[in-house]
Structure formats: structure tokens, C-alpha cells
PDB file of C-alpha atoms in Angstrom:
ATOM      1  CA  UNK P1289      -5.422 -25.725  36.596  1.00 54.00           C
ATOM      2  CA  UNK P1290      -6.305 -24.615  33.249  1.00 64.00           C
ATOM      3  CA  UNK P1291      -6.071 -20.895  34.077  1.00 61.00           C
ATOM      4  CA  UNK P1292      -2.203 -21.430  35.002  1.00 64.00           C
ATOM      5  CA  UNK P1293      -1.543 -24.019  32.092  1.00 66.00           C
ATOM      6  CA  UNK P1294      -3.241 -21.072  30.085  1.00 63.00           C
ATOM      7  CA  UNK P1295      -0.302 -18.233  31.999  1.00 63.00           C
ATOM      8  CA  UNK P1296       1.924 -20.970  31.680  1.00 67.00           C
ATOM      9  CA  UNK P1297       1.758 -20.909  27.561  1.00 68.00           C
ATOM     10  CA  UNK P1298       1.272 -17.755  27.353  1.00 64.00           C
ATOM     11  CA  UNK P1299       4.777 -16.764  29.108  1.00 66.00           C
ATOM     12  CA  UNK P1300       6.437 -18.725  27.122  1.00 65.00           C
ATOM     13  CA  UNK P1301       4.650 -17.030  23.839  1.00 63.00           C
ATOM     14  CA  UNK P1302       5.731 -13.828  25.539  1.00 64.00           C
ATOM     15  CA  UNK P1303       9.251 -15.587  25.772  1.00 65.00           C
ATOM     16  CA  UNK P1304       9.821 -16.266  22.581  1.00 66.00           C
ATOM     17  CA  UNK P1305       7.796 -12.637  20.921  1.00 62.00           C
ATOM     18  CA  UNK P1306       9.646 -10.575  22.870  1.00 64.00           C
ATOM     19  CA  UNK P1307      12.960 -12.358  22.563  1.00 65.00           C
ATOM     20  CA  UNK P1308      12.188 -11.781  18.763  1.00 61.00           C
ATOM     21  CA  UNK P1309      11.375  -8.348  18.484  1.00 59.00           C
ATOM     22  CA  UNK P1310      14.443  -7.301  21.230  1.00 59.00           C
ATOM     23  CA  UNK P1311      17.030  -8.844  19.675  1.00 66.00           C
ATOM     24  CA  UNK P1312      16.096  -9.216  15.788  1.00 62.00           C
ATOM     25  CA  UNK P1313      14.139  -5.713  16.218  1.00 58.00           C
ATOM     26  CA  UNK P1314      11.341  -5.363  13.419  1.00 60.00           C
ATOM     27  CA  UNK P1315      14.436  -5.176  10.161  1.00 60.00           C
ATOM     28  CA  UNK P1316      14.660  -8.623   9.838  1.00 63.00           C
ATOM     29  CA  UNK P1317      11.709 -11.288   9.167  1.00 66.00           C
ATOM     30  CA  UNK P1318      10.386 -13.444  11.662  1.00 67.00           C
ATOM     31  CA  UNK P1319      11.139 -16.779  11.873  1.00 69.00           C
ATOM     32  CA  UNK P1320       7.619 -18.899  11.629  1.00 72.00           C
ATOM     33  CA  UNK P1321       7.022 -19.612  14.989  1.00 68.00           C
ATOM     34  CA  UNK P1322       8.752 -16.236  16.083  1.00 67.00           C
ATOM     35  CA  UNK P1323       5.808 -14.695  13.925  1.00 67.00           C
ATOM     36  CA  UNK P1324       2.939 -17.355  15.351  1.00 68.00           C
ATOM     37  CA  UNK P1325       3.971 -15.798  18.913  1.00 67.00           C
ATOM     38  CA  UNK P1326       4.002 -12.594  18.546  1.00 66.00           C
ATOM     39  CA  UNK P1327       0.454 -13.247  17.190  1.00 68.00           C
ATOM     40  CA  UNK P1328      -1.113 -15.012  19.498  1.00 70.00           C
ATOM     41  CA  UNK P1329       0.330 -12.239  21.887  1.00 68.00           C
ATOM     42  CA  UNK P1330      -0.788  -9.504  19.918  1.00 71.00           C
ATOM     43  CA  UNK P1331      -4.242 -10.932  19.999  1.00 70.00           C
ATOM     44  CA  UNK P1332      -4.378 -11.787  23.718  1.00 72.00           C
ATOM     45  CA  UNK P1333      -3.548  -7.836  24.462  1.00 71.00           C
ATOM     46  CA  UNK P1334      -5.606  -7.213  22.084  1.00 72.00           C
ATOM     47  CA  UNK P1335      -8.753  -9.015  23.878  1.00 68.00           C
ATOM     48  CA  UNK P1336      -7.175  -8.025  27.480  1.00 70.00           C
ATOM     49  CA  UNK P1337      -7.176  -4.223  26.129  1.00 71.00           C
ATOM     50  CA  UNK P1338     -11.106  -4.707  25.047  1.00 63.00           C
ATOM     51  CA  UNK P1339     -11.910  -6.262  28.584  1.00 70.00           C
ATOM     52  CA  UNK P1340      -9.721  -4.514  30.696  1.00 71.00           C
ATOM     53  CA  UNK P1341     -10.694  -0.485  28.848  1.00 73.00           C
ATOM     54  CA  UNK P1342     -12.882  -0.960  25.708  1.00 78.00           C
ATOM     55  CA  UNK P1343     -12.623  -2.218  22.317  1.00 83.00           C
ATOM     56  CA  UNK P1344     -12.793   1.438  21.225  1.00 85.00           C
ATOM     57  CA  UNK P1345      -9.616   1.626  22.679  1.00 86.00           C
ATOM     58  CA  UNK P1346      -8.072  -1.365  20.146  1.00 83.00           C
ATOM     59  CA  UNK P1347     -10.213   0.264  17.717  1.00 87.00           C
ATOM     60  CA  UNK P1348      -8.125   3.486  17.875  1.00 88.00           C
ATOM     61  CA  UNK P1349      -4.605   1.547  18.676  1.00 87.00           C
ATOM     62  CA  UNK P1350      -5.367  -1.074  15.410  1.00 87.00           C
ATOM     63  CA  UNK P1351      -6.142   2.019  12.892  1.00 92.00           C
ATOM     64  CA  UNK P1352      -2.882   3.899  13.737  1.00 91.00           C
ATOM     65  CA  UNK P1353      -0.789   0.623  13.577  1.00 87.00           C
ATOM     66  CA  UNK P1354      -2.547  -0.178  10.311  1.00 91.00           C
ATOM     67  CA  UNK P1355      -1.693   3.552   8.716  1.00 91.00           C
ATOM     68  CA  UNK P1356       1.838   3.066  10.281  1.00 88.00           C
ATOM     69  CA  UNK P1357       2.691   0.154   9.186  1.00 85.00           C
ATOM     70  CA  UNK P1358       1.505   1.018   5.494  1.00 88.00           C
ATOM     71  CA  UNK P1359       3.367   3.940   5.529  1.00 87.00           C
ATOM     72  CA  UNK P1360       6.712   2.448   6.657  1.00 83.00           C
ATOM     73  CA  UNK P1361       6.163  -1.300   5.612  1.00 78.00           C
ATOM     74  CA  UNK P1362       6.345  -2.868   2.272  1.00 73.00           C
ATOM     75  CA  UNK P1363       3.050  -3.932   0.042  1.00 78.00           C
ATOM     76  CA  UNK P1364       1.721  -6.871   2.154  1.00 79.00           C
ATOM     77  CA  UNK P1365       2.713  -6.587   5.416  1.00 81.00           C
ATOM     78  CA  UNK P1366       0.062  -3.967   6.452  1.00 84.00           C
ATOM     79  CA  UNK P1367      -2.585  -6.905   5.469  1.00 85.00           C
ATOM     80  CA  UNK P1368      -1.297  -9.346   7.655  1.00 83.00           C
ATOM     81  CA  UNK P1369      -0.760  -6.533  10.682  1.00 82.00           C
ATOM     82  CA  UNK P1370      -4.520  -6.255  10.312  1.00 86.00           C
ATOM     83  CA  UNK P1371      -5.611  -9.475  10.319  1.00 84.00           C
ATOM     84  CA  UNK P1372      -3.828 -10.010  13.674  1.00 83.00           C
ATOM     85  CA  UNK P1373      -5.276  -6.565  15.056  1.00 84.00           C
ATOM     86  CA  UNK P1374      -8.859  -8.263  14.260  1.00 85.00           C
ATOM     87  CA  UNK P1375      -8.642 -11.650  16.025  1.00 84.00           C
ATOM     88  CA  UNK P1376      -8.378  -9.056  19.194  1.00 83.00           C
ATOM     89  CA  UNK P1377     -11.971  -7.843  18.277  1.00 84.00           C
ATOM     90  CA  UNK P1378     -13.274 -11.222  16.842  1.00 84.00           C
ATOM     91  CA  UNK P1379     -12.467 -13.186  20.187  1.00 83.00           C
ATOM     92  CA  UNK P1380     -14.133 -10.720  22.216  1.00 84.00           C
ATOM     93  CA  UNK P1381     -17.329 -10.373  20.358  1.00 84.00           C
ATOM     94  CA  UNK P1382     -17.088 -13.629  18.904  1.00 83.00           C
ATOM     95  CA  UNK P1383     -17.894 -12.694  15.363  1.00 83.00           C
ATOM     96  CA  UNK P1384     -15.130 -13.544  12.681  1.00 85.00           C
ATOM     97  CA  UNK P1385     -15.772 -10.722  10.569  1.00 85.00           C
ATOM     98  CA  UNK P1386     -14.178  -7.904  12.471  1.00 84.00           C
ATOM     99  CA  UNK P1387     -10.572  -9.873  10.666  1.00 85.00           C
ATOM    100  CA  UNK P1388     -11.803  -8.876   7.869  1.00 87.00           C
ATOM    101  CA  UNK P1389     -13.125  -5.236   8.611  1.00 88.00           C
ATOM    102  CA  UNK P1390      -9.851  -4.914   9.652  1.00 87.00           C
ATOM    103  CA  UNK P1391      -8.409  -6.491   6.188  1.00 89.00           C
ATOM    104  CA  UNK P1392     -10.752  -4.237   4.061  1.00 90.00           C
ATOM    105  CA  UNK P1393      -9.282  -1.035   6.454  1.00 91.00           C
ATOM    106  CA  UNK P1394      -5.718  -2.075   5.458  1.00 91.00           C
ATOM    107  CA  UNK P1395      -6.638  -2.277   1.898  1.00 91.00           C
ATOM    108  CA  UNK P1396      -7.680   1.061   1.568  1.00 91.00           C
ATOM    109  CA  UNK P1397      -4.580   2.304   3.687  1.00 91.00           C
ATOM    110  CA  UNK P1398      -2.074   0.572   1.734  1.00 90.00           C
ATOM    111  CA  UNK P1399      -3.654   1.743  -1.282  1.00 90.00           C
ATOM    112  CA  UNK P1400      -3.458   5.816  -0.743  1.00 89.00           C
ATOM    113  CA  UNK P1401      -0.469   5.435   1.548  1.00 87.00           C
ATOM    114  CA  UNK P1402       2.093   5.676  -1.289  1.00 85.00           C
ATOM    115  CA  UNK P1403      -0.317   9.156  -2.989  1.00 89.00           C
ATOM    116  CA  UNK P1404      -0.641  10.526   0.339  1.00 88.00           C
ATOM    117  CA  UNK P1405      -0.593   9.881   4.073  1.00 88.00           C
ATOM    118  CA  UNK P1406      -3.578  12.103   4.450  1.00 92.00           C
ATOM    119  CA  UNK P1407      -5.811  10.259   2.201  1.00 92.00           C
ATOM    120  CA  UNK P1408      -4.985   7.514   3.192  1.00 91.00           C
ATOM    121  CA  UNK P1409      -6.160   8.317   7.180  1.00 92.00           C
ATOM    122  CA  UNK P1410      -9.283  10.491   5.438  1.00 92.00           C
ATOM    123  CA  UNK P1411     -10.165   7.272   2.981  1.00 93.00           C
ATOM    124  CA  UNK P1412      -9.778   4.867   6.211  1.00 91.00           C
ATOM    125  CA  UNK P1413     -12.327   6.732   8.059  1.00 91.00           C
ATOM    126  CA  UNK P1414     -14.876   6.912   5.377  1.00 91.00           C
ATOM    127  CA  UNK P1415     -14.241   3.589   4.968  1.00 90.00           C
ATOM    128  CA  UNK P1416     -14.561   2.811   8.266  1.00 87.00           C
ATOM    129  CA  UNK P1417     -18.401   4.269   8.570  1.00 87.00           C
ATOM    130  CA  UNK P1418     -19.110   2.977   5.030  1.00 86.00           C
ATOM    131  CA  UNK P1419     -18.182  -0.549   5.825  1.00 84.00           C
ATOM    132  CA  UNK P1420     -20.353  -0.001   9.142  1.00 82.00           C
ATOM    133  CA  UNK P1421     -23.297   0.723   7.297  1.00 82.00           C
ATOM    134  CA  UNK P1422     -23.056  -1.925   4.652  1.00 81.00           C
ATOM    135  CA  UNK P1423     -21.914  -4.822   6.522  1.00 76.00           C
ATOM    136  CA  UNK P1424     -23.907  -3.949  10.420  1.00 72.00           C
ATOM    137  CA  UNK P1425     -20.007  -4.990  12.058  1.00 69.00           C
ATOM    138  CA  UNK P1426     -20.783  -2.733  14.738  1.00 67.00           C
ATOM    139  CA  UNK P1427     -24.967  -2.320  14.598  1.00 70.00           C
ATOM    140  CA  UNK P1428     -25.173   1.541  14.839  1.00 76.00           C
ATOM    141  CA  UNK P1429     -22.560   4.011  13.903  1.00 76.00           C
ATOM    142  CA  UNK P1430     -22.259   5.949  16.956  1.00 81.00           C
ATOM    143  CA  UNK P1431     -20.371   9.426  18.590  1.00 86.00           C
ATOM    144  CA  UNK P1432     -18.291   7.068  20.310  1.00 85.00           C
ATOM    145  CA  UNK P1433     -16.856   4.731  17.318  1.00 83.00           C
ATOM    146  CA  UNK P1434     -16.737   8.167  15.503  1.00 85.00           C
ATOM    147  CA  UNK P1435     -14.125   9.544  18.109  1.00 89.00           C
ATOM    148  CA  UNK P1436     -12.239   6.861  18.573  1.00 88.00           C
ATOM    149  CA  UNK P1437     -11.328   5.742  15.400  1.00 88.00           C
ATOM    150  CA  UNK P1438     -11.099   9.475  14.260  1.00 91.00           C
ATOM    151  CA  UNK P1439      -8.211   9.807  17.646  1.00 91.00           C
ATOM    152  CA  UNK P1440      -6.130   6.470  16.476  1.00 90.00           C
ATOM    153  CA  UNK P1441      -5.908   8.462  12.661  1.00 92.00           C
ATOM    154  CA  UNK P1442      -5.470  11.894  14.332  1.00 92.00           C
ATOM    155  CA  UNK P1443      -2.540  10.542  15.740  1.00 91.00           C
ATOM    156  CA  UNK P1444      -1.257   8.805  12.325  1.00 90.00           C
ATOM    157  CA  UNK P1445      -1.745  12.459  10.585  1.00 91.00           C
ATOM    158  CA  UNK P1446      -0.565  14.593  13.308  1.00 92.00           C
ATOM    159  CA  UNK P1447       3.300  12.644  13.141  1.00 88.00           C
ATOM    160  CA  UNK P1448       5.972  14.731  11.358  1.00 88.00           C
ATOM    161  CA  UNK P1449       6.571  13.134   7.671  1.00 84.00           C
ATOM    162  CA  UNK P1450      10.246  13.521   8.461  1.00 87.00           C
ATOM    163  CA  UNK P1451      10.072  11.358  11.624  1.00 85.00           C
ATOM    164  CA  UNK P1452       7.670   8.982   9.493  1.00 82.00           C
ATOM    165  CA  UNK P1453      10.713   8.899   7.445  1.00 82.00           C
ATOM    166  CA  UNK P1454      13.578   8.492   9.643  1.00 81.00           C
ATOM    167  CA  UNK P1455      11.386   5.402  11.480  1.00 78.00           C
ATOM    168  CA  UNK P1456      10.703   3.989   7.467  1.00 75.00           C
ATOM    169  CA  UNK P1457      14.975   4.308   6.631  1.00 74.00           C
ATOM    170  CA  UNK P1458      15.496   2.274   9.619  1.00 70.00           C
ATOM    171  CA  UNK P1459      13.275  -0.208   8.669  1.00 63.00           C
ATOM    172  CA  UNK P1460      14.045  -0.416   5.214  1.00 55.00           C
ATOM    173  CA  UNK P1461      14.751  -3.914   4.461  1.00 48.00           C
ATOM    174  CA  UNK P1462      11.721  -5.331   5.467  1.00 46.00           C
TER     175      UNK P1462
END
């Protein structure tokens, strides 16, 4: 019963997110409870995508969403992107402090976004070992954490500037 009162919810979540993002696209601002769905969503795929493949996986997909988005986003809206990529992480291991990892990630791309895309991917993944060994988020930095998070900014850097661009003009009034 609680596993389809649990689908049940989280169709209509879907419902209303999707409804949201297809026919407001990502110009315009979210309505409150537009933006509290698409949330919740966001963080369900993101635990289903840690279950389901591996949270290395998120960890790649949340770094080039967070370099996107400060790239083509205002000041601000990076920080909140990241906050819902980390409830993914910090409902599957059950630790709060991957939200703000995440937070501390999207500070330092939002930062060196606007000097240069490059630093900004080269300063997340310093940042992303440094933070490792300072606060133990992950226990040991390993190969593994190294490649993925190094594929999800590979991706960010390897994007055309003018297609960067194009995507940024079309979002513009956010």
C-alpha cells in the first residue's frame, strides 16, 4: 500500500514538473510548487540513478549540470541547482553533508565561471579532492571518484563556447 501511495505521489510530482518545464521551458521562473516538484523529482532520479548504476554516475551528471548552469544561469541559481543535485547523494548515503559538498562545488563554479569556463571546471576538480580530504565526504579519494567527476567536467569543457552561448541567449531572462 505504501509503495503505490508512494508511485501514486510521485506521478503526480512528475505531473506537475514536467508540465512545468514543457510548457514554461526553463525562461521563465517556476511557480513555488512548480519548483518544489521538480525537486523532489530531481532528487528521486537522483537516488534511483545511485541505486539503479552508481552514485559516481550522479557524481559526474551533478558536476556538469552545476558548470552548466553557472555558465548559462544568473548569480544564484547554480547554488540552488546544487543543493537539489545533493539531496540525491544525501538520501542514499544518509549523510546531510553531501548538500553542502555540492553547495561549496557550486561556489567555486559560479565564481570562475564569468573569468573562464576552464577554470572554473579545473578549480571544481581541485576542489572536489580538496574538500575530500578536509571534510572525509567520501573516506578515501579514489581512481574511481577521480574519473568520474573528471568525465562529468570533461564534458562541461569539451562543449563549443558558441553553442554554450546560443543555449545562454535563449535563456536569457532567467
Amino acid at each position: 500500500v505504501l509503495v503505490s501511495v508512494f508511485t501514486t505521489v510521485l506521478t503526480l510530482f512528475c505531473y506537475i514538473s514536467g508540465g512545468a518545464v514543457t510548457k514554461k521551458g526553463l525562461k521563465y521562473k517556476f511557480a513555488k510548487e512548480e519548483f518544489f516538484t521538480l525537486a523532489a523529482v530531481t532528487s528521486v532520479l537522483g537516488l534511483g540513478i545511485c541505486r539503479a548504476a552508481s552514485p559516481y554516475v550522479w557524481k559526474a551528471f551533478s558536476y556538469f549540470v552545476i558548470l552548466l548552469s553557472a555558465f548559462v544561469f544568473r548569480k544564484g541559481i547554480t547554488l540552488l541547482i546544487s543543493c537539489v543535485l545533493g539531496i540525491g547523494l544525501a538520501l542514499y548515503y544518509g549523510d546531510v553533508n553531501y548538500i553542502s559538498f555540492y553547495l561549496i562545488i557550486a561556489v567555486v563554479a559560479e565564481s570562475l565561471t564569468s573569468f573562464s569556463r576552464y577554470a572554473a571546471a579545473l578549480a571544481v576538480m581541485a576542489c572536489d579532492y580538496a574538500v575530500c580530504l578536509v571534510f572525509p565526504v567520501y573516506g578515501e579519494y579514489s581512481v574511481k571518484e577521480l574519473i568520474f567527476a573528471l568525465a562529468g567536467v570533461a564534458v562541461f569543457t569539451v562543449i563549443p563556447t558558441k553553442l554554450l552561448n546560443e543555449f545562454k541567449d535563449k535563456l536569457y531572462s532567467f
